[in-house]
Amino acid sequence: MPQQPTPAPDDPNALLGRKPFKRSKSHFADRITADGRYGWPVESGRYRLVVSRACPWASRAVVSRRLLGLEDALSLAIADPIQDDRSWRFTLDPGGRDPVLGIRYLGEAYDAREQDHPGGVSVPAVVDVPSGQLVTNDYQQITLDLATEWTALHRPGAPDLYPEPLRAEIDEVMTGVYRDVNNGVYRAGFAAGQEEYDAACRDVFRRLDLLSERLAERRYLVGDSLTEADIRLFTTLVRFDAAYHGHFKCNRFKLAESPVLWSYARDLYQTPGFGDTVDFHHIKQHYYRVHSGINPTGIVPLGPDLGGWLAPHHREQLGGRPFGDGTPPGPVPPGEEVPASGRPEPWARE
């Protein structure tokens, strides 16, 4: 196992659980649009998407990029799941540098845009390759723009992930999912006191119960095909048993103990574009080793058994068309495959 980086005295990860948790807003909220009205026009090959496979917010962008077939238009950089005091780093690449941007740390692209910027260094981030400057770290908007502004570069048969007739309903569903589930697990996991934790954890499971009711007789959250809402819920559900149940103490039940949500999550995982972007090894290494404030030993648990992700889900009996009038994405591009260490296989019981 790689050596655990030594936390700096002021490492924010070491302070987790010592003060009330509040998610920072994205400081860099520029948008890349078809008409370039923000100064950043959609252009094939110009931008690089920097992600961590451990991060649920970044994983949204990875799934969207796959489903829409933007791999050739928007290149992908994958950061090491283990951060040091300078945050996300490119130690997975030869020489410890991103081969396109030529930098060791994502923070260098942030600094190229603005010195002494607030809010830290986060993923997903879109970097302008010619200038080396960060364009945006607005995780809420990036995927919406990939779906609506990058349409000229979508693959033939790309699904409509944010269809106009359903946007109001999608937005309403995503608001509750974000507040109580996506962000709720963090509010519970990083809570500094019992009351704060209790309230957040109750919100998580109240919303999961409501979502289970919604999905009991419909295959997808909104409409009869995949939308942005499903992507946003999936990236939390796929991490639930591996990280949030134990590490964040969201343990009223496991995802695998919730029949509807477990079947729904498996359905998505087995859909091209979802599970083929998930690296469970990166997820566990990041959460358990980086969040030193709530797991100071850095010990990573052996479980859970991931084999169930490949079990039949039978959700196709509810109907629906995963890609609407479109088609599934093609194979994962060479070099972007999830290593065997991050894919499900039955837990080797010794």
mmCIF file of C-alpha atoms in Angstrom:
data_model
loop_
_atom_site.group_PDB
_atom_site.id
_atom_site.type_symbol
_atom_site.label_atom_id
_atom_site.label_comp_id
_atom_site.label_asym_id
_atom_site.label_seq_id
_atom_site.Cartn_x
_atom_site.Cartn_y
_atom_site.Cartn_z
ATOM 1 C CA MET A 1 0.000 0.000 0.000
ATOM 2 C CA PRO A 2 1.369 3.489 -0.814
ATOM 3 C CA GLN A 3 2.591 5.459 2.147
ATOM 4 C CA GLN A 4 -0.044 7.642 3.792
ATOM 5 C CA PRO A 5 0.781 11.330 3.152
ATOM 6 C CA THR A 6 1.555 13.182 6.366
ATOM 7 C CA PRO A 7 -1.217 15.718 7.038
ATOM 8 C CA ALA A 8 -0.131 19.336 7.335
ATOM 9 C CA PRO A 9 -0.888 20.999 10.691
ATOM 10 C CA ASP A 10 -3.652 23.039 9.058
ATOM 11 C CA ASP A 11 -4.903 20.212 6.814
ATOM 12 C CA PRO A 12 -8.680 20.750 6.472
ATOM 13 C CA ASN A 13 -9.210 16.982 6.347
ATOM 14 C CA ALA A 14 -7.801 16.695 9.876
ATOM 15 C CA LEU A 15 -10.389 19.231 11.068
ATOM 16 C CA LEU A 16 -13.396 17.296 9.789
ATOM 17 C CA GLY A 17 -15.889 16.578 12.530
ATOM 18 C CA ARG A 18 -14.649 19.462 14.697
ATOM 19 C CA LYS A 19 -16.921 22.184 13.373
ATOM 20 C CA PRO A 20 -20.334 22.250 11.652
ATOM 21 C CA PHE A 21 -20.092 21.153 8.034
ATOM 22 C CA LYS A 22 -20.989 23.596 5.287
ATOM 23 C CA ARG A 23 -20.285 22.912 1.630
ATOM 24 C CA SER A 24 -18.436 25.694 -0.134
ATOM 25 C CA LYS A 25 -19.929 27.216 -3.241
ATOM 26 C CA SER A 26 -18.008 26.842 -6.478
ATOM 27 C CA HIS A 27 -15.829 29.929 -6.765
ATOM 28 C CA PHE A 28 -15.190 29.511 -10.483
ATOM 29 C CA ALA A 29 -18.607 29.348 -12.111
ATOM 30 C CA ASP A 30 -17.823 30.262 -15.719
ATOM 31 C CA ARG A 31 -19.711 28.256 -18.300
ATOM 32 C CA ILE A 32 -18.603 26.667 -21.552
ATOM 33 C CA THR A 33 -21.404 27.327 -24.025
ATOM 34 C CA ALA A 34 -22.194 26.792 -27.678
ATOM 35 C CA ASP A 35 -22.225 30.546 -28.353
ATOM 36 C CA GLY A 36 -19.257 31.361 -26.105
ATOM 37 C CA ARG A 37 -21.192 34.063 -24.269
ATOM 38 C CA TYR A 38 -19.058 33.616 -21.140
ATOM 39 C CA GLY A 39 -15.834 33.748 -23.109
ATOM 40 C CA TRP A 40 -15.459 29.962 -23.286
ATOM 41 C CA PRO A 41 -16.950 28.482 -26.476
ATOM 42 C CA VAL A 42 -17.534 24.762 -26.897
ATOM 43 C CA GLU A 43 -14.618 23.502 -28.938
ATOM 44 C CA SER A 44 -13.458 19.944 -29.488
ATOM 45 C CA GLY A 45 -10.085 19.221 -27.896
ATOM 46 C CA ARG A 46 -9.734 22.570 -26.180
ATOM 47 C CA TYR A 47 -10.675 21.552 -22.641
ATOM 48 C CA ARG A 48 -9.636 18.853 -20.191
ATOM 49 C CA LEU A 49 -11.966 17.422 -17.556
ATOM 50 C CA VAL A 50 -10.100 16.702 -14.321
ATOM 51 C CA VAL A 51 -11.781 14.254 -11.970
ATOM 52 C CA SER A 52 -11.244 11.811 -9.173
ATOM 53 C CA ARG A 53 -13.036 8.496 -9.521
ATOM 54 C CA ALA A 54 -13.480 8.638 -5.751
ATOM 55 C CA CYS A 55 -15.536 11.836 -5.807
ATOM 56 C CA PRO A 56 -19.305 11.610 -6.378
ATOM 57 C CA TRP A 57 -19.496 15.157 -7.711
ATOM 58 C CA ALA A 58 -16.787 14.445 -10.277
ATOM 59 C CA SER A 59 -18.306 11.076 -11.128
ATOM 60 C CA ARG A 60 -21.433 12.834 -12.368
ATOM 61 C CA ALA A 61 -19.343 14.451 -15.090
ATOM 62 C CA VAL A 62 -17.605 11.179 -15.966
ATOM 63 C CA VAL A 63 -20.937 9.371 -16.412
ATOM 64 C CA SER A 64 -22.410 12.235 -18.462
ATOM 65 C CA ARG A 65 -19.354 12.390 -20.692
ATOM 66 C CA ARG A 66 -19.600 8.635 -21.350
ATOM 67 C CA LEU A 67 -23.332 8.614 -22.053
ATOM 68 C CA LEU A 68 -23.093 11.590 -24.402
ATOM 69 C CA GLY A 69 -20.046 10.246 -26.229
ATOM 70 C CA LEU A 70 -17.840 13.246 -25.560
ATOM 71 C CA GLU A 71 -14.650 11.266 -24.970
ATOM 72 C CA ASP A 72 -12.933 12.501 -28.142
ATOM 73 C CA ALA A 73 -14.081 16.100 -27.635
ATOM 74 C CA LEU A 74 -13.288 16.469 -23.932
ATOM 75 C CA SER A 75 -10.194 14.679 -22.660
ATOM 76 C CA LEU A 76 -10.083 13.146 -19.193
ATOM 77 C CA ALA A 77 -7.509 13.454 -16.414
ATOM 78 C CA ILE A 78 -7.832 11.178 -13.379
ATOM 79 C CA ALA A 79 -6.300 12.352 -10.117
ATOM 80 C CA ASP A 80 -4.892 10.140 -7.391
ATOM 81 C CA PRO A 81 -7.627 9.340 -4.842
ATOM 82 C CA ILE A 82 -5.156 10.096 -2.044
ATOM 83 C CA GLN A 83 -4.589 13.808 -1.601
ATOM 84 C CA ASP A 84 -1.734 15.516 0.176
ATOM 85 C CA ASP A 85 -1.598 19.032 1.621
ATOM 86 C CA ARG A 86 -1.824 20.473 -1.918
ATOM 87 C CA SER A 87 -4.991 18.490 -2.659
ATOM 88 C CA TRP A 88 -5.548 16.631 -5.932
ATOM 89 C CA ARG A 89 -2.377 15.397 -7.585
ATOM 90 C CA PHE A 90 -1.440 13.526 -10.760
ATOM 91 C CA THR A 91 0.704 10.812 -9.221
ATOM 92 C CA LEU A 92 -1.110 8.129 -11.240
ATOM 93 C CA ASP A 93 0.536 9.476 -14.396
ATOM 94 C CA PRO A 94 4.133 8.804 -15.498
ATOM 95 C CA GLY A 95 6.477 11.224 -13.784
ATOM 96 C CA GLY A 96 3.660 12.459 -11.564
ATOM 97 C CA ARG A 97 2.503 14.969 -14.193
ATOM 98 C CA ASP A 98 -0.681 15.167 -16.205
ATOM 99 C CA PRO A 99 0.455 14.330 -19.753
ATOM 100 C CA VAL A 100 -1.673 17.030 -21.377
ATOM 101 C CA LEU A 101 -1.509 19.898 -18.888
ATOM 102 C CA GLY A 102 2.033 19.164 -17.748
ATOM 103 C CA ILE A 103 1.247 19.929 -14.114
ATOM 104 C CA ARG A 104 1.717 17.925 -10.920
ATOM 105 C CA TYR A 105 -1.239 19.370 -9.011
ATOM 106 C CA LEU A 106 -4.673 20.510 -10.125
ATOM 107 C CA GLY A 107 -4.075 23.536 -7.907
ATOM 108 C CA GLU A 108 -1.595 24.818 -10.487
ATOM 109 C CA ALA A 109 -4.457 25.336 -12.950
ATOM 110 C CA TYR A 110 -6.418 27.138 -10.219
ATOM 111 C CA ASP A 111 -3.444 29.399 -9.515
ATOM 112 C CA ALA A 112 -2.986 30.102 -13.218
ATOM 113 C CA ARG A 113 -6.532 31.460 -13.193
ATOM 114 C CA GLU A 114 -6.421 33.323 -9.866
ATOM 115 C CA GLN A 115 -3.771 33.517 -7.181
ATOM 116 C CA ASP A 116 -4.937 33.163 -3.560
ATOM 117 C CA HIS A 117 -8.365 31.965 -4.652
ATOM 118 C CA PRO A 118 -10.851 30.984 -1.932
ATOM 119 C CA GLY A 119 -12.609 27.656 -1.539
ATOM 120 C CA GLY A 120 -9.766 25.199 -1.985
ATOM 121 C CA VAL A 121 -9.108 22.905 -4.950
ATOM 122 C CA SER A 122 -12.013 20.686 -5.959
ATOM 123 C CA VAL A 123 -13.079 18.289 -8.687
ATOM 124 C CA PRO A 124 -14.656 18.140 -11.178
ATOM 125 C CA ALA A 125 -12.704 20.903 -12.838
ATOM 126 C CA VAL A 126 -12.550 21.889 -16.480
ATOM 127 C CA VAL A 127 -9.222 23.349 -17.600
ATOM 128 C CA ASP A 128 -8.488 25.318 -20.757
ATOM 129 C CA VAL A 129 -5.592 23.395 -22.306
ATOM 130 C CA PRO A 130 -3.981 26.230 -24.325
ATOM 131 C CA SER A 131 -3.727 28.596 -21.337
ATOM 132 C CA GLY A 132 -3.544 25.998 -18.556
ATOM 133 C CA GLN A 133 -6.163 27.974 -16.651
ATOM 134 C CA LEU A 134 -9.120 26.599 -14.760
ATOM 135 C CA VAL A 135 -12.416 27.440 -16.457
ATOM 136 C CA THR A 136 -14.960 26.107 -13.981
ATOM 137 C CA ASN A 137 -15.357 23.941 -10.896
ATOM 138 C CA ASP A 138 -19.150 24.379 -10.787
ATOM 139 C CA TYR A 139 -20.111 20.727 -10.298
ATOM 140 C CA GLN A 140 -23.828 21.537 -10.377
ATOM 141 C CA GLN A 141 -23.666 23.218 -13.791
ATOM 142 C CA ILE A 142 -20.960 21.273 -15.623
ATOM 143 C CA THR A 143 -23.133 18.248 -16.385
ATOM 144 C CA LEU A 144 -26.140 20.333 -17.374
ATOM 145 C CA ASP A 145 -23.971 22.163 -19.888
ATOM 146 C CA LEU A 146 -22.521 18.914 -21.218
ATOM 147 C CA ALA A 147 -26.106 17.816 -21.911
ATOM 148 C CA THR A 148 -27.403 21.072 -23.401
ATOM 149 C CA GLU A 149 -24.495 23.179 -24.696
ATOM 150 C CA TRP A 150 -22.225 20.478 -26.130
ATOM 151 C CA THR A 151 -24.923 18.924 -28.340
ATOM 152 C CA ALA A 152 -23.013 19.590 -31.580
ATOM 153 C CA LEU A 153 -20.294 17.237 -30.316
ATOM 154 C CA HIS A 154 -22.568 14.517 -28.895
ATOM 155 C CA ARG A 155 -22.246 11.071 -30.414
ATOM 156 C CA PRO A 156 -24.985 9.866 -32.780
ATOM 157 C CA GLY A 157 -27.663 8.290 -30.597
ATOM 158 C CA ALA A 158 -26.712 10.212 -27.459
ATOM 159 C CA PRO A 159 -29.605 10.339 -24.964
ATOM 160 C CA ASP A 160 -31.279 13.581 -23.959
ATOM 161 C CA LEU A 161 -30.336 13.721 -20.280
ATOM 162 C CA TYR A 162 -32.126 17.002 -19.588
ATOM 163 C CA PRO A 163 -35.203 17.085 -21.858
ATOM 164 C CA GLU A 164 -36.961 20.443 -21.860
ATOM 165 C CA PRO A 165 -40.499 19.116 -21.181
ATOM 166 C CA LEU A 166 -39.267 17.384 -18.012
ATOM 167 C CA ARG A 167 -36.825 19.968 -16.664
ATOM 168 C CA ALA A 168 -39.099 21.373 -13.979
ATOM 169 C CA GLU A 169 -39.730 17.895 -12.567
ATOM 170 C CA ILE A 170 -36.088 16.890 -12.908
ATOM 171 C CA ASP A 171 -35.013 20.059 -11.064
ATOM 172 C CA GLU A 172 -37.517 19.415 -8.271
ATOM 173 C CA VAL A 173 -36.348 15.826 -7.788
ATOM 174 C CA MET A 174 -32.680 16.826 -7.927
ATOM 175 C CA THR A 175 -33.187 19.545 -5.306
ATOM 176 C CA GLY A 176 -34.380 17.027 -2.730
ATOM 177 C CA VAL A 177 -31.743 14.478 -3.734
ATOM 178 C CA TYR A 178 -28.965 17.043 -3.409
ATOM 179 C CA ARG A 179 -30.055 18.471 -0.067
ATOM 180 C CA ASP A 180 -30.869 15.238 1.729
ATOM 181 C CA VAL A 181 -28.829 12.547 -0.022
ATOM 182 C CA ASN A 182 -25.860 13.879 -2.048
ATOM 183 C CA ASN A 183 -24.960 16.498 0.549
ATOM 184 C CA GLY A 184 -26.847 14.890 3.415
ATOM 185 C CA VAL A 185 -24.405 12.015 3.813
ATOM 186 C CA TYR A 186 -21.596 14.569 4.201
ATOM 187 C CA ARG A 187 -23.554 16.575 6.750
ATOM 188 C CA ALA A 188 -23.982 13.383 8.747
ATOM 189 C CA GLY A 189 -20.439 12.133 8.294
ATOM 190 C CA PHE A 190 -18.746 15.431 9.130
ATOM 191 C CA ALA A 191 -21.150 16.454 11.892
ATOM 192 C CA ALA A 192 -19.452 18.016 14.904
ATOM 193 C CA GLY A 193 -22.184 17.104 17.393
ATOM 194 C CA GLN A 194 -24.920 14.569 18.100
ATOM 195 C CA GLU A 195 -27.864 16.814 17.240
ATOM 196 C CA GLU A 196 -26.266 17.871 13.973
ATOM 197 C CA TYR A 197 -25.610 14.246 13.064
ATOM 198 C CA ASP A 198 -29.086 13.074 14.100
ATOM 199 C CA ALA A 199 -30.815 15.692 11.952
ATOM 200 C CA ALA A 200 -28.678 14.991 8.902
ATOM 201 C CA CYS A 201 -28.945 11.221 9.173
ATOM 202 C CA ARG A 202 -32.725 11.402 9.537
ATOM 203 C CA ASP A 203 -32.870 13.583 6.420
ATOM 204 C CA VAL A 204 -30.833 11.041 4.471
ATOM 205 C CA PHE A 205 -33.083 8.112 5.264
ATOM 206 C CA ARG A 206 -36.327 10.059 5.037
ATOM 207 C CA ARG A 207 -35.388 10.991 1.494
ATOM 208 C CA LEU A 208 -34.228 7.466 0.659
ATOM 209 C CA ASP A 209 -37.605 6.153 1.837
ATOM 210 C CA LEU A 210 -39.385 8.678 -0.400
ATOM 211 C CA LEU A 211 -37.197 7.746 -3.353
ATOM 212 C CA SER A 212 -37.859 4.070 -2.743
ATOM 213 C CA GLU A 213 -41.601 4.756 -2.903
ATOM 214 C CA ARG A 214 -41.156 6.757 -6.104
ATOM 215 C CA LEU A 215 -39.109 4.022 -7.761
ATOM 216 C CA ALA A 216 -41.238 1.088 -6.673
ATOM 217 C CA GLU A 217 -43.309 1.144 -9.853
ATOM 218 C CA ARG A 218 -41.185 3.238 -12.213
ATOM 219 C CA ARG A 219 -37.781 2.358 -13.560
ATOM 220 C CA TYR A 220 -36.294 5.855 -13.555
ATOM 221 C CA LEU A 221 -36.774 8.959 -11.458
ATOM 222 C CA VAL A 222 -38.370 11.147 -14.125
ATOM 223 C CA GLY A 223 -39.976 9.947 -17.340
ATOM 224 C CA ASP A 224 -39.281 6.568 -18.873
ATOM 225 C CA SER A 225 -35.572 6.975 -19.609
ATOM 226 C CA LEU A 226 -32.359 8.041 -17.931
ATOM 227 C CA THR A 227 -31.956 11.696 -16.997
ATOM 228 C CA GLU A 228 -29.590 13.914 -15.049
ATOM 229 C CA ALA A 229 -31.609 13.072 -11.929
ATOM 230 C CA ASP A 230 -30.646 9.391 -12.122
ATOM 231 C CA ILE A 231 -26.975 10.248 -12.580
ATOM 232 C CA ARG A 232 -26.975 12.433 -9.468
ATOM 233 C CA LEU A 233 -28.661 9.842 -7.290
ATOM 234 C CA PHE A 234 -26.528 6.976 -8.615
ATOM 235 C CA THR A 235 -23.200 8.551 -7.676
ATOM 236 C CA THR A 236 -24.244 8.612 -4.016
ATOM 237 C CA LEU A 237 -25.939 5.215 -3.988
ATOM 238 C CA VAL A 238 -22.930 3.462 -5.526
ATOM 239 C CA ARG A 239 -20.776 4.745 -2.635
ATOM 240 C CA PHE A 240 -23.311 4.072 0.090
ATOM 241 C CA ASP A 241 -22.325 0.679 1.444
ATOM 242 C CA ALA A 242 -18.630 1.086 0.599
ATOM 243 C CA ALA A 243 -18.239 4.420 2.395
ATOM 244 C CA TYR A 244 -21.272 6.217 3.744
ATOM 245 C CA HIS A 245 -22.809 3.393 5.777
ATOM 246 C CA GLY A 246 -19.714 2.891 7.931
ATOM 247 C CA HIS A 247 -17.424 5.868 7.433
ATOM 248 C CA PHE A 248 -20.209 8.491 7.577
ATOM 249 C CA LYS A 249 -22.364 6.534 10.077
ATOM 250 C CA CYS A 250 -25.383 6.536 7.757
ATOM 251 C CA ASN A 251 -26.307 3.121 9.051
ATOM 252 C CA ARG A 252 -30.048 2.866 9.520
ATOM 253 C CA PHE A 253 -29.841 0.341 6.710
ATOM 254 C CA LYS A 254 -27.435 -0.637 3.952
ATOM 255 C CA LEU A 255 -28.313 -0.020 0.343
ATOM 256 C CA ALA A 256 -28.227 -3.801 -0.126
ATOM 257 C CA GLU A 257 -30.988 -4.054 2.522
ATOM 258 C CA SER A 258 -33.338 -1.718 0.612
ATOM 259 C CA PRO A 259 -34.995 -3.905 -2.054
ATOM 260 C CA VAL A 260 -36.141 -1.145 -4.402
ATOM 261 C CA LEU A 261 -33.104 1.113 -4.184
ATOM 262 C CA TRP A 262 -30.689 -1.813 -4.377
ATOM 263 C CA SER A 263 -32.366 -3.121 -7.533
ATOM 264 C CA TYR A 264 -32.472 0.398 -9.003
ATOM 265 C CA ALA A 265 -28.789 0.999 -8.263
ATOM 266 C CA ARG A 266 -27.810 -2.372 -9.784
ATOM 267 C CA ASP A 267 -29.868 -1.581 -12.870
ATOM 268 C CA LEU A 268 -27.921 1.642 -13.352
ATOM 269 C CA TYR A 269 -24.582 0.051 -12.500
ATOM 270 C CA GLN A 270 -25.115 -2.565 -15.190
ATOM 271 C CA THR A 271 -26.105 0.084 -17.758
ATOM 272 C CA PRO A 272 -23.200 1.078 -20.067
ATOM 273 C CA GLY A 273 -21.838 4.447 -18.981
ATOM 274 C CA PHE A 274 -22.507 3.983 -15.267
ATOM 275 C CA GLY A 275 -20.755 1.011 -13.689
ATOM 276 C CA ASP A 276 -17.903 1.091 -16.179
ATOM 277 C CA THR A 277 -16.836 4.444 -14.678
ATOM 278 C CA VAL A 278 -16.884 3.321 -11.021
ATOM 279 C CA ASP A 279 -13.664 2.436 -9.210
ATOM 280 C CA PHE A 280 -14.497 1.009 -5.781
ATOM 281 C CA HIS A 281 -10.816 0.838 -4.867
ATOM 282 C CA HIS A 282 -10.380 4.564 -5.415
ATOM 283 C CA ILE A 283 -13.580 5.275 -3.486
ATOM 284 C CA LYS A 284 -12.494 3.367 -0.392
ATOM 285 C CA GLN A 285 -8.921 4.586 -0.463
ATOM 286 C CA HIS A 286 -10.034 8.198 -0.614
ATOM 287 C CA TYR A 287 -12.733 8.219 2.028
ATOM 288 C CA TYR A 288 -11.001 6.119 4.643
ATOM 289 C CA ARG A 289 -7.457 7.411 4.181
ATOM 290 C CA VAL A 290 -7.966 11.091 3.427
ATOM 291 C CA HIS A 291 -10.639 12.015 5.990
ATOM 292 C CA SER A 292 -8.217 11.836 8.894
ATOM 293 C CA GLY A 293 -10.445 13.905 11.168
ATOM 294 C CA ILE A 294 -13.026 11.124 11.367
ATOM 295 C CA ASN A 295 -10.806 8.113 10.611
ATOM 296 C CA PRO A 296 -7.430 9.016 12.114
ATOM 297 C CA THR A 297 -5.984 5.497 11.751
ATOM 298 C CA GLY A 298 -6.437 5.514 7.983
ATOM 299 C CA ILE A 299 -7.478 1.861 8.094
ATOM 300 C CA VAL A 300 -9.476 0.815 5.027
ATOM 301 C CA PRO A 301 -12.097 -1.897 5.619
ATOM 302 C CA LEU A 302 -12.004 -5.106 3.598
ATOM 303 C CA GLY A 303 -15.746 -5.092 2.855
ATOM 304 C CA PRO A 304 -18.342 -4.859 1.652
ATOM 305 C CA ASP A 305 -18.649 -7.756 -0.758
ATOM 306 C CA LEU A 306 -19.138 -6.112 -4.175
ATOM 307 C CA GLY A 307 -20.276 -9.184 -6.081
ATOM 308 C CA GLY A 308 -23.937 -8.278 -5.657
ATOM 309 C CA TRP A 309 -23.583 -5.356 -8.054
ATOM 310 C CA LEU A 310 -23.538 -7.879 -10.893
ATOM 311 C CA ALA A 311 -26.634 -9.826 -9.762
ATOM 312 C CA PRO A 312 -29.853 -9.686 -11.833
ATOM 313 C CA HIS A 313 -32.043 -6.707 -10.930
ATOM 314 C CA HIS A 314 -35.248 -7.449 -12.911
ATOM 315 C CA ARG A 315 -36.017 -3.729 -13.226
ATOM 316 C CA GLU A 316 -36.583 -4.167 -16.972
ATOM 317 C CA GLN A 317 -39.982 -5.598 -16.000
ATOM 318 C CA LEU A 318 -41.050 -2.040 -15.190
ATOM 319 C CA GLY A 319 -40.564 -1.035 -18.825
ATOM 320 C CA GLY A 320 -38.786 2.153 -19.732
ATOM 321 C CA ARG A 321 -36.118 2.770 -22.335
ATOM 322 C CA PRO A 322 -32.729 3.519 -20.788
ATOM 323 C CA PHE A 323 -31.518 5.748 -23.633
ATOM 324 C CA GLY A 324 -34.886 6.956 -24.895
ATOM 325 C CA ASP A 325 -34.732 7.217 -28.668
ATOM 326 C CA GLY A 326 -30.945 6.888 -28.517
ATOM 327 C CA THR A 327 -28.485 4.061 -28.146
ATOM 328 C CA PRO A 328 -25.979 2.837 -25.532
ATOM 329 C CA PRO A 329 -22.484 4.312 -25.535
ATOM 330 C CA GLY A 330 -19.700 2.333 -27.143
ATOM 331 C CA PRO A 331 -16.833 0.610 -25.361
ATOM 332 C CA VAL A 332 -14.780 2.486 -22.793
ATOM 333 C CA PRO A 333 -11.904 4.207 -24.627
ATOM 334 C CA PRO A 334 -8.462 2.639 -24.211
ATOM 335 C CA GLY A 335 -6.694 4.013 -21.162
ATOM 336 C CA GLU A 336 -9.927 4.911 -19.376
ATOM 337 C CA GLU A 337 -10.886 1.420 -18.237
ATOM 338 C CA VAL A 338 -11.382 0.883 -14.514
ATOM 339 C CA PRO A 339 -8.644 -1.494 -13.279
ATOM 340 C CA ALA A 340 -9.657 -4.931 -12.040
ATOM 341 C CA SER A 341 -8.894 -3.819 -8.475
ATOM 342 C CA GLY A 342 -11.793 -1.372 -8.642
ATOM 343 C CA ARG A 343 -14.423 -3.658 -10.156
ATOM 344 C CA PRO A 344 -16.795 -6.011 -8.332
ATOM 345 C CA GLU A 345 -15.812 -9.540 -7.632
ATOM 346 C CA PRO A 346 -16.819 -11.839 -4.791
ATOM 347 C CA TRP A 347 -14.946 -11.038 -1.610
ATOM 348 C CA ALA A 348 -12.131 -13.559 -1.111
ATOM 349 C CA ARG A 349 -12.897 -15.037 2.305
ATOM 350 C CA GLU A 350 -9.806 -16.512 3.858
#
